[in-house]
């Protein structure tokens, strides 16, 4: 066994190509990973976080801030932007120098790994979780002359939850020490996380400095895309408005919005190959991309199922109607299936074939099934609403 | 006999295979056709099912051995952990060096990695076969093992075919998340004629073939209605043949005198069905009985006759009380166990759901209080509720004569069930001269 095997992506032999046309350029600019020049529509939040951290650094004290908001509202991006600006300010000696470290709950195998990562990023030493905790404890509670302020960003805070909550407790307790000079910024998705999962002594240390990021409105989304594209003329006005209105109505997720725009440029490129269009992404392309992203795949799956699979779904619904329940055994459904076969003039299938049909539907999650070793006694439930199934079956 | 034919293999090898597989030519032919020529790719996985002793393992073994194909035969019963399974497969394909490369508790990806390394060093010139016997046990192992085995050819990129043998149909194997569907192949049961043909093959050398064949005919006449298992029938045939030959050795009858031979052996075989076939009497004992002329077969008490258990005096009464509590409805206790009860008739006493016999429904649970109440009314003398009485109850539980139900409350109000049969309790009550039939509600 290779002892130190680290998986890695093979290095690329050719350099990445330069964008050839407008659409490709737009696609690169719209990619989620490309860092925008500025963060529009988050000026207020930016200012709040900036002044909070700046005041703590200048005073040489510590504090906690809790930032919440649904995914794709720019929480992490805003904090990173703040840190970039502060770093710049420190470089030009406007504020005292500080160290910035970042940990992510999702990237840890175990909540206690947080100590190890913090210690490694602060000092470069490696230690076990317990040892690292005691070292950090000592570092933050003892006075030391010429100690720099530390800004710690904890992303995905809810994953640091342990049964005794000692990781969270320590993270929020260190800033309250006199000599700690630690600022902790925590990011999570739900607003009421401190009240829901934290015990009182942890929640009280987190304090009341809270900030919530509202979902983007359609105007803001439109502005974000415009600022990303930055004078690259690739979209029609109406198309952009449609995308942003649709996304704002559903979730207000900027990442989703960018994904749809990128998909629309791809569709536009495909259709341009067929017939010479204007070269801009129009309404029809955006509509197609929106349909691809938002329409339920279950209905398509039912539409494309085989004759007997569709018949089986009809038998399931017929049996549910007869029983007045949302659950039936395979045996009961199969009787209905055979009756339906006779009505449709199809050759009735055997029990094994029926089970195969049922379990295939279960494997693509149209049905919810019990383990197959129960045989004909396994219970069948629908994973989609009956109306969806009926709509899909009726459409053809 | 229809000979097996396949272009990829030598004629004489196929001839030898066909000789060893009587009545399985069709299945062997299908398998050969699926396997194709040795260097061709075969189907990734084949699932063979059929009843016990329908020749699944035998056909596979003979085919793979006689045609000298590289194969690994793995019994899933033996492989209590997947490590053993992987080790055995690597061992028989690549030798012990490869098997020793496996880490202590290998995962599936370890196995695939080592397999790929090894097969890049020694690529398959012939299809490799992995035969998994008793494949139904694979369902209880890791959820990813069965789907991975079904598409092992794809995973290791080698010319390998997995053959699963089972007595259970494929429908109950399919994982809920779907999998690669194997080819299904059924081995049907042997018919009476085929059984006769196969059993007649192992005849005694000192007797003629017709003589042995007529013996098999008689044997099947008696046993075919209850048993179609080839192994069981073969065992019975071997056990009883000496008895069949006895009149011949005495010189009373000739070989051709079938009727007299039948008259001689038939009651003997019928007795064997009740004793040897149920394993009441072991085969060794059966042979000894046959040698002892004067002692009739079946005189010896079988295993199930030894159900008599010696219990202490009060334990017997406790067991009787438990039996009464389990099989009588609680409402009837007053009538059975109190002296001055009103006269109640059975007919208007019955509730609707109590009309079926309790002995058909099985024992009902009862609380400890009721057991003790019945116990004191059944025992004539005065018994102090000492520790020994209570410890006897718990030792009856450890002897599995009583079972404790609902494990939530051990001390306060434990509930028990009586787990002995009617015959057993009758025997027990006879030893303490207690007429249990008088107290059982079902037998009034």
PDB file of C-alpha atoms in Angstrom, chain B residues 311-443:
ATOM      1  CA  UNK B 311     -37.057 -31.317  37.322  1.00  0.00           C
ATOM      2  CA  UNK B 312     -37.394 -30.526  41.027  1.00  0.00           C
ATOM      3  CA  UNK B 313     -40.829 -31.058  42.543  1.00  0.00           C
ATOM      4  CA  UNK B 314     -41.897 -27.434  42.715  1.00  0.00           C
ATOM      5  CA  UNK B 315     -40.408 -26.625  39.357  1.00  0.00           C
ATOM      6  CA  UNK B 316     -42.758 -29.168  37.861  1.00  0.00           C
ATOM      7  CA  UNK B 317     -45.724 -27.437  39.449  1.00  0.00           C
ATOM      8  CA  UNK B 318     -44.422 -24.057  38.384  1.00  0.00           C
ATOM      9  CA  UNK B 319     -44.182 -25.304  34.832  1.00  0.00           C
ATOM     10  CA  UNK B 320     -47.696 -26.745  35.014  1.00  0.00           C
ATOM     11  CA  UNK B 321     -48.986 -23.453  36.380  1.00  0.00           C
ATOM     12  CA  UNK B 322     -47.225 -21.579  33.610  1.00  0.00           C
ATOM     13  CA  UNK B 323     -48.745 -23.860  31.010  1.00  0.00           C
ATOM     14  CA  UNK B 324     -52.222 -23.338  32.443  1.00  0.00           C
ATOM     15  CA  UNK B 325     -51.701 -19.581  32.563  1.00  0.00           C
ATOM     16  CA  UNK B 326     -50.500 -19.511  28.978  1.00  0.00           C
ATOM     17  CA  UNK B 327     -53.256 -21.561  27.417  1.00  0.00           C
ATOM     18  CA  UNK B 328     -56.300 -20.655  29.533  1.00  0.00           C
ATOM     19  CA  UNK B 329     -58.068 -17.307  29.236  1.00  0.00           C
ATOM     20  CA  UNK B 330     -57.674 -15.278  32.426  1.00  0.00           C
ATOM     21  CA  UNK B 331     -61.444 -15.055  32.887  1.00  0.00           C
ATOM     22  CA  UNK B 332     -61.696 -18.790  33.413  1.00  0.00           C
ATOM     23  CA  UNK B 333     -59.224 -18.856  36.286  1.00  0.00           C
ATOM     24  CA  UNK B 334     -61.939 -18.311  38.866  1.00  0.00           C
ATOM     25  CA  UNK B 335     -63.855 -21.282  37.658  1.00  0.00           C
ATOM     26  CA  UNK B 336     -60.880 -23.641  37.564  1.00  0.00           C
ATOM     27  CA  UNK B 337     -58.970 -22.664  40.631  1.00  0.00           C
ATOM     28  CA  UNK B 338     -61.462 -21.316  43.203  1.00  0.00           C
ATOM     29  CA  UNK B 339     -63.551 -23.629  45.341  1.00  0.00           C
ATOM     30  CA  UNK B 340     -66.826 -21.749  45.473  1.00  0.00           C
ATOM     31  CA  UNK B 341     -67.489 -20.359  42.085  1.00  0.00           C
ATOM     32  CA  UNK B 342     -70.835 -19.933  40.515  1.00  0.00           C
ATOM     33  CA  UNK B 343     -71.829 -22.529  37.971  1.00  0.00           C
ATOM     34  CA  UNK B 344     -70.888 -21.219  34.553  1.00  0.00           C
ATOM     35  CA  UNK B 345     -71.484 -23.052  31.337  1.00  0.00           C
ATOM     36  CA  UNK B 346     -68.968 -23.126  28.555  1.00  0.00           C
ATOM     37  CA  UNK B 347     -71.381 -22.075  25.833  1.00  0.00           C
ATOM     38  CA  UNK B 348     -72.509 -18.742  27.187  1.00  0.00           C
ATOM     39  CA  UNK B 349     -69.128 -18.238  28.743  1.00  0.00           C
ATOM     40  CA  UNK B 350     -67.428 -18.030  25.375  1.00  0.00           C
ATOM     41  CA  UNK B 351     -66.456 -14.761  23.850  1.00  0.00           C
ATOM     42  CA  UNK B 352     -66.411 -14.461  20.123  1.00  0.00           C
ATOM     43  CA  UNK B 353     -62.659 -14.435  19.666  1.00  0.00           C
ATOM     44  CA  UNK B 354     -62.091 -17.247  22.119  1.00  0.00           C
ATOM     45  CA  UNK B 355     -63.945 -19.819  20.088  1.00  0.00           C
ATOM     46  CA  UNK B 356     -60.806 -20.919  18.290  1.00  0.00           C
ATOM     47  CA  UNK B 357     -58.626 -23.184  20.304  1.00  0.00           C
ATOM     48  CA  UNK B 358     -55.823 -21.534  22.221  1.00  0.00           C
ATOM     49  CA  UNK B 359     -53.612 -24.450  21.345  1.00  0.00           C
ATOM     50  CA  UNK B 360     -53.770 -23.410  17.713  1.00  0.00           C
ATOM     51  CA  UNK B 361     -52.944 -19.780  18.424  1.00  0.00           C
ATOM     52  CA  UNK B 362     -49.949 -20.491  20.616  1.00  0.00           C
ATOM     53  CA  UNK B 363     -49.163 -19.470  24.169  1.00  0.00           C
ATOM     54  CA  UNK B 364     -50.245 -16.090  25.568  1.00  0.00           C
ATOM     55  CA  UNK B 365     -48.074 -14.023  27.892  1.00  0.00           C
ATOM     56  CA  UNK B 366     -49.052 -13.817  31.557  1.00  0.00           C
ATOM     57  CA  UNK B 367     -47.808 -11.770  34.537  1.00  0.00           C
ATOM     58  CA  UNK B 368     -45.884 -13.254  37.427  1.00  0.00           C
ATOM     59  CA  UNK B 369     -48.768 -12.691  39.885  1.00  0.00           C
ATOM     60  CA  UNK B 370     -51.065 -14.941  37.925  1.00  0.00           C
ATOM     61  CA  UNK B 371     -48.432 -17.637  37.681  1.00  0.00           C
ATOM     62  CA  UNK B 372     -48.004 -17.642  41.483  1.00  0.00           C
ATOM     63  CA  UNK B 373     -51.743 -17.567  42.108  1.00  0.00           C
ATOM     64  CA  UNK B 374     -52.288 -20.614  39.936  1.00  0.00           C
ATOM     65  CA  UNK B 375     -49.227 -22.289  41.427  1.00  0.00           C
ATOM     66  CA  UNK B 376     -50.583 -21.968  44.985  1.00  0.00           C
ATOM     67  CA  UNK B 377     -53.961 -23.290  44.017  1.00  0.00           C
ATOM     68  CA  UNK B 378     -52.462 -26.243  42.152  1.00  0.00           C
ATOM     69  CA  UNK B 379     -50.017 -27.305  44.854  1.00  0.00           C
ATOM     70  CA  UNK B 380     -51.819 -29.082  47.700  1.00  0.00           C
ATOM     71  CA  UNK B 381     -49.388 -28.288  50.499  1.00  0.00           C
ATOM     72  CA  UNK B 382     -48.570 -24.863  51.846  1.00  0.00           C
ATOM     73  CA  UNK B 383     -45.500 -23.456  50.145  1.00  0.00           C
ATOM     74  CA  UNK B 384     -43.698 -20.422  51.443  1.00  0.00           C
ATOM     75  CA  UNK B 385     -42.790 -17.910  48.707  1.00  0.00           C
ATOM     76  CA  UNK B 386     -39.094 -18.288  49.416  1.00  0.00           C
ATOM     77  CA  UNK B 387     -36.188 -17.219  47.315  1.00  0.00           C
ATOM     78  CA  UNK B 388     -35.859 -20.739  46.002  1.00  0.00           C
ATOM     79  CA  UNK B 389     -39.301 -20.582  44.365  1.00  0.00           C
ATOM     80  CA  UNK B 390     -38.411 -17.380  42.556  1.00  0.00           C
ATOM     81  CA  UNK B 391     -35.008 -18.640  41.557  1.00  0.00           C
ATOM     82  CA  UNK B 392     -36.656 -21.740  40.147  1.00  0.00           C
ATOM     83  CA  UNK B 393     -38.781 -19.533  37.920  1.00  0.00           C
ATOM     84  CA  UNK B 394     -35.713 -17.796  36.541  1.00  0.00           C
ATOM     85  CA  UNK B 395     -33.903 -21.084  36.077  1.00  0.00           C
ATOM     86  CA  UNK B 396     -36.882 -22.354  34.093  1.00  0.00           C
ATOM     87  CA  UNK B 397     -36.317 -19.319  31.898  1.00  0.00           C
ATOM     88  CA  UNK B 398     -32.654 -20.198  31.410  1.00  0.00           C
ATOM     89  CA  UNK B 399     -33.636 -23.773  30.546  1.00  0.00           C
ATOM     90  CA  UNK B 400     -35.868 -22.231  27.850  1.00  0.00           C
ATOM     91  CA  UNK B 401     -38.950 -23.927  29.236  1.00  0.00           C
ATOM     92  CA  UNK B 402     -40.333 -20.465  29.932  1.00  0.00           C
ATOM     93  CA  UNK B 403     -39.509 -17.331  27.957  1.00  0.00           C
ATOM     94  CA  UNK B 404     -39.618 -13.828  29.273  1.00  0.00           C
ATOM     95  CA  UNK B 405     -41.484 -11.400  27.037  1.00  0.00           C
ATOM     96  CA  UNK B 406     -41.234  -7.598  27.043  1.00  0.00           C
ATOM     97  CA  UNK B 407     -37.799  -6.998  28.452  1.00  0.00           C
ATOM     98  CA  UNK B 408     -38.572  -3.513  29.702  1.00  0.00           C
ATOM     99  CA  UNK B 409     -39.303  -4.396  33.309  1.00  0.00           C
ATOM    100  CA  UNK B 410     -37.212  -7.160  34.827  1.00  0.00           C
ATOM    101  CA  UNK B 411     -38.140  -6.844  38.483  1.00  0.00           C
ATOM    102  CA  UNK B 412     -41.522  -5.252  38.894  1.00  0.00           C
ATOM    103  CA  UNK B 413     -44.042  -7.084  36.744  1.00  0.00           C
ATOM    104  CA  UNK B 414     -42.221  -9.490  34.471  1.00  0.00           C
ATOM    105  CA  UNK B 415     -44.282 -11.335  31.890  1.00  0.00           C
ATOM    106  CA  UNK B 416     -43.644 -14.858  30.779  1.00  0.00           C
ATOM    107  CA  UNK B 417     -44.733 -17.334  28.160  1.00  0.00           C
ATOM    108  CA  UNK B 418     -44.701 -21.088  28.454  1.00  0.00           C
ATOM    109  CA  UNK B 419     -42.604 -22.702  25.745  1.00  0.00           C
ATOM    110  CA  UNK B 420     -43.305 -26.431  26.124  1.00  0.00           C
ATOM    111  CA  UNK B 421     -45.572 -28.704  24.149  1.00  0.00           C
ATOM    112  CA  UNK B 422     -48.712 -30.441  25.337  1.00  0.00           C
ATOM    113  CA  UNK B 423     -47.057 -33.880  25.297  1.00  0.00           C
ATOM    114  CA  UNK B 424     -44.233 -32.641  27.453  1.00  0.00           C
ATOM    115  CA  UNK B 425     -46.504 -31.061  30.043  1.00  0.00           C
ATOM    116  CA  UNK B 426     -48.693 -34.188  30.132  1.00  0.00           C
ATOM    117  CA  UNK B 427     -45.624 -36.281  30.880  1.00  0.00           C
ATOM    118  CA  UNK B 428     -44.585 -33.860  33.617  1.00  0.00           C
ATOM    119  CA  UNK B 429     -48.022 -33.785  35.223  1.00  0.00           C
ATOM    120  CA  UNK B 430     -48.215 -37.577  35.138  1.00  0.00           C
ATOM    121  CA  UNK B 431     -45.076 -37.761  37.313  1.00  0.00           C
ATOM    122  CA  UNK B 432     -46.729 -35.627  39.990  1.00  0.00           C
ATOM    123  CA  UNK B 433     -50.119 -37.322  39.369  1.00  0.00           C
ATOM    124  CA  UNK B 434     -51.888 -34.161  38.361  1.00  0.00           C
ATOM    125  CA  UNK B 435     -54.643 -34.400  35.755  1.00  0.00           C
ATOM    126  CA  UNK B 436     -53.885 -31.415  33.582  1.00  0.00           C
ATOM    127  CA  UNK B 437     -56.581 -32.188  31.032  1.00  0.00           C
ATOM    128  CA  UNK B 438     -59.255 -31.376  33.607  1.00  0.00           C
ATOM    129  CA  UNK B 439     -57.900 -27.869  33.954  1.00  0.00           C
ATOM    130  CA  UNK B 440     -57.382 -26.987  30.316  1.00  0.00           C
ATOM    131  CA  UNK B 441     -60.141 -24.850  28.896  1.00  0.00           C
ATOM    132  CA  UNK B 442     -59.691 -26.152  25.365  1.00  0.00           C
ATOM    133  CA  UNK B 443     -60.322 -29.747  26.323  1.00  0.00           C
TER     134      UNK B 443
END
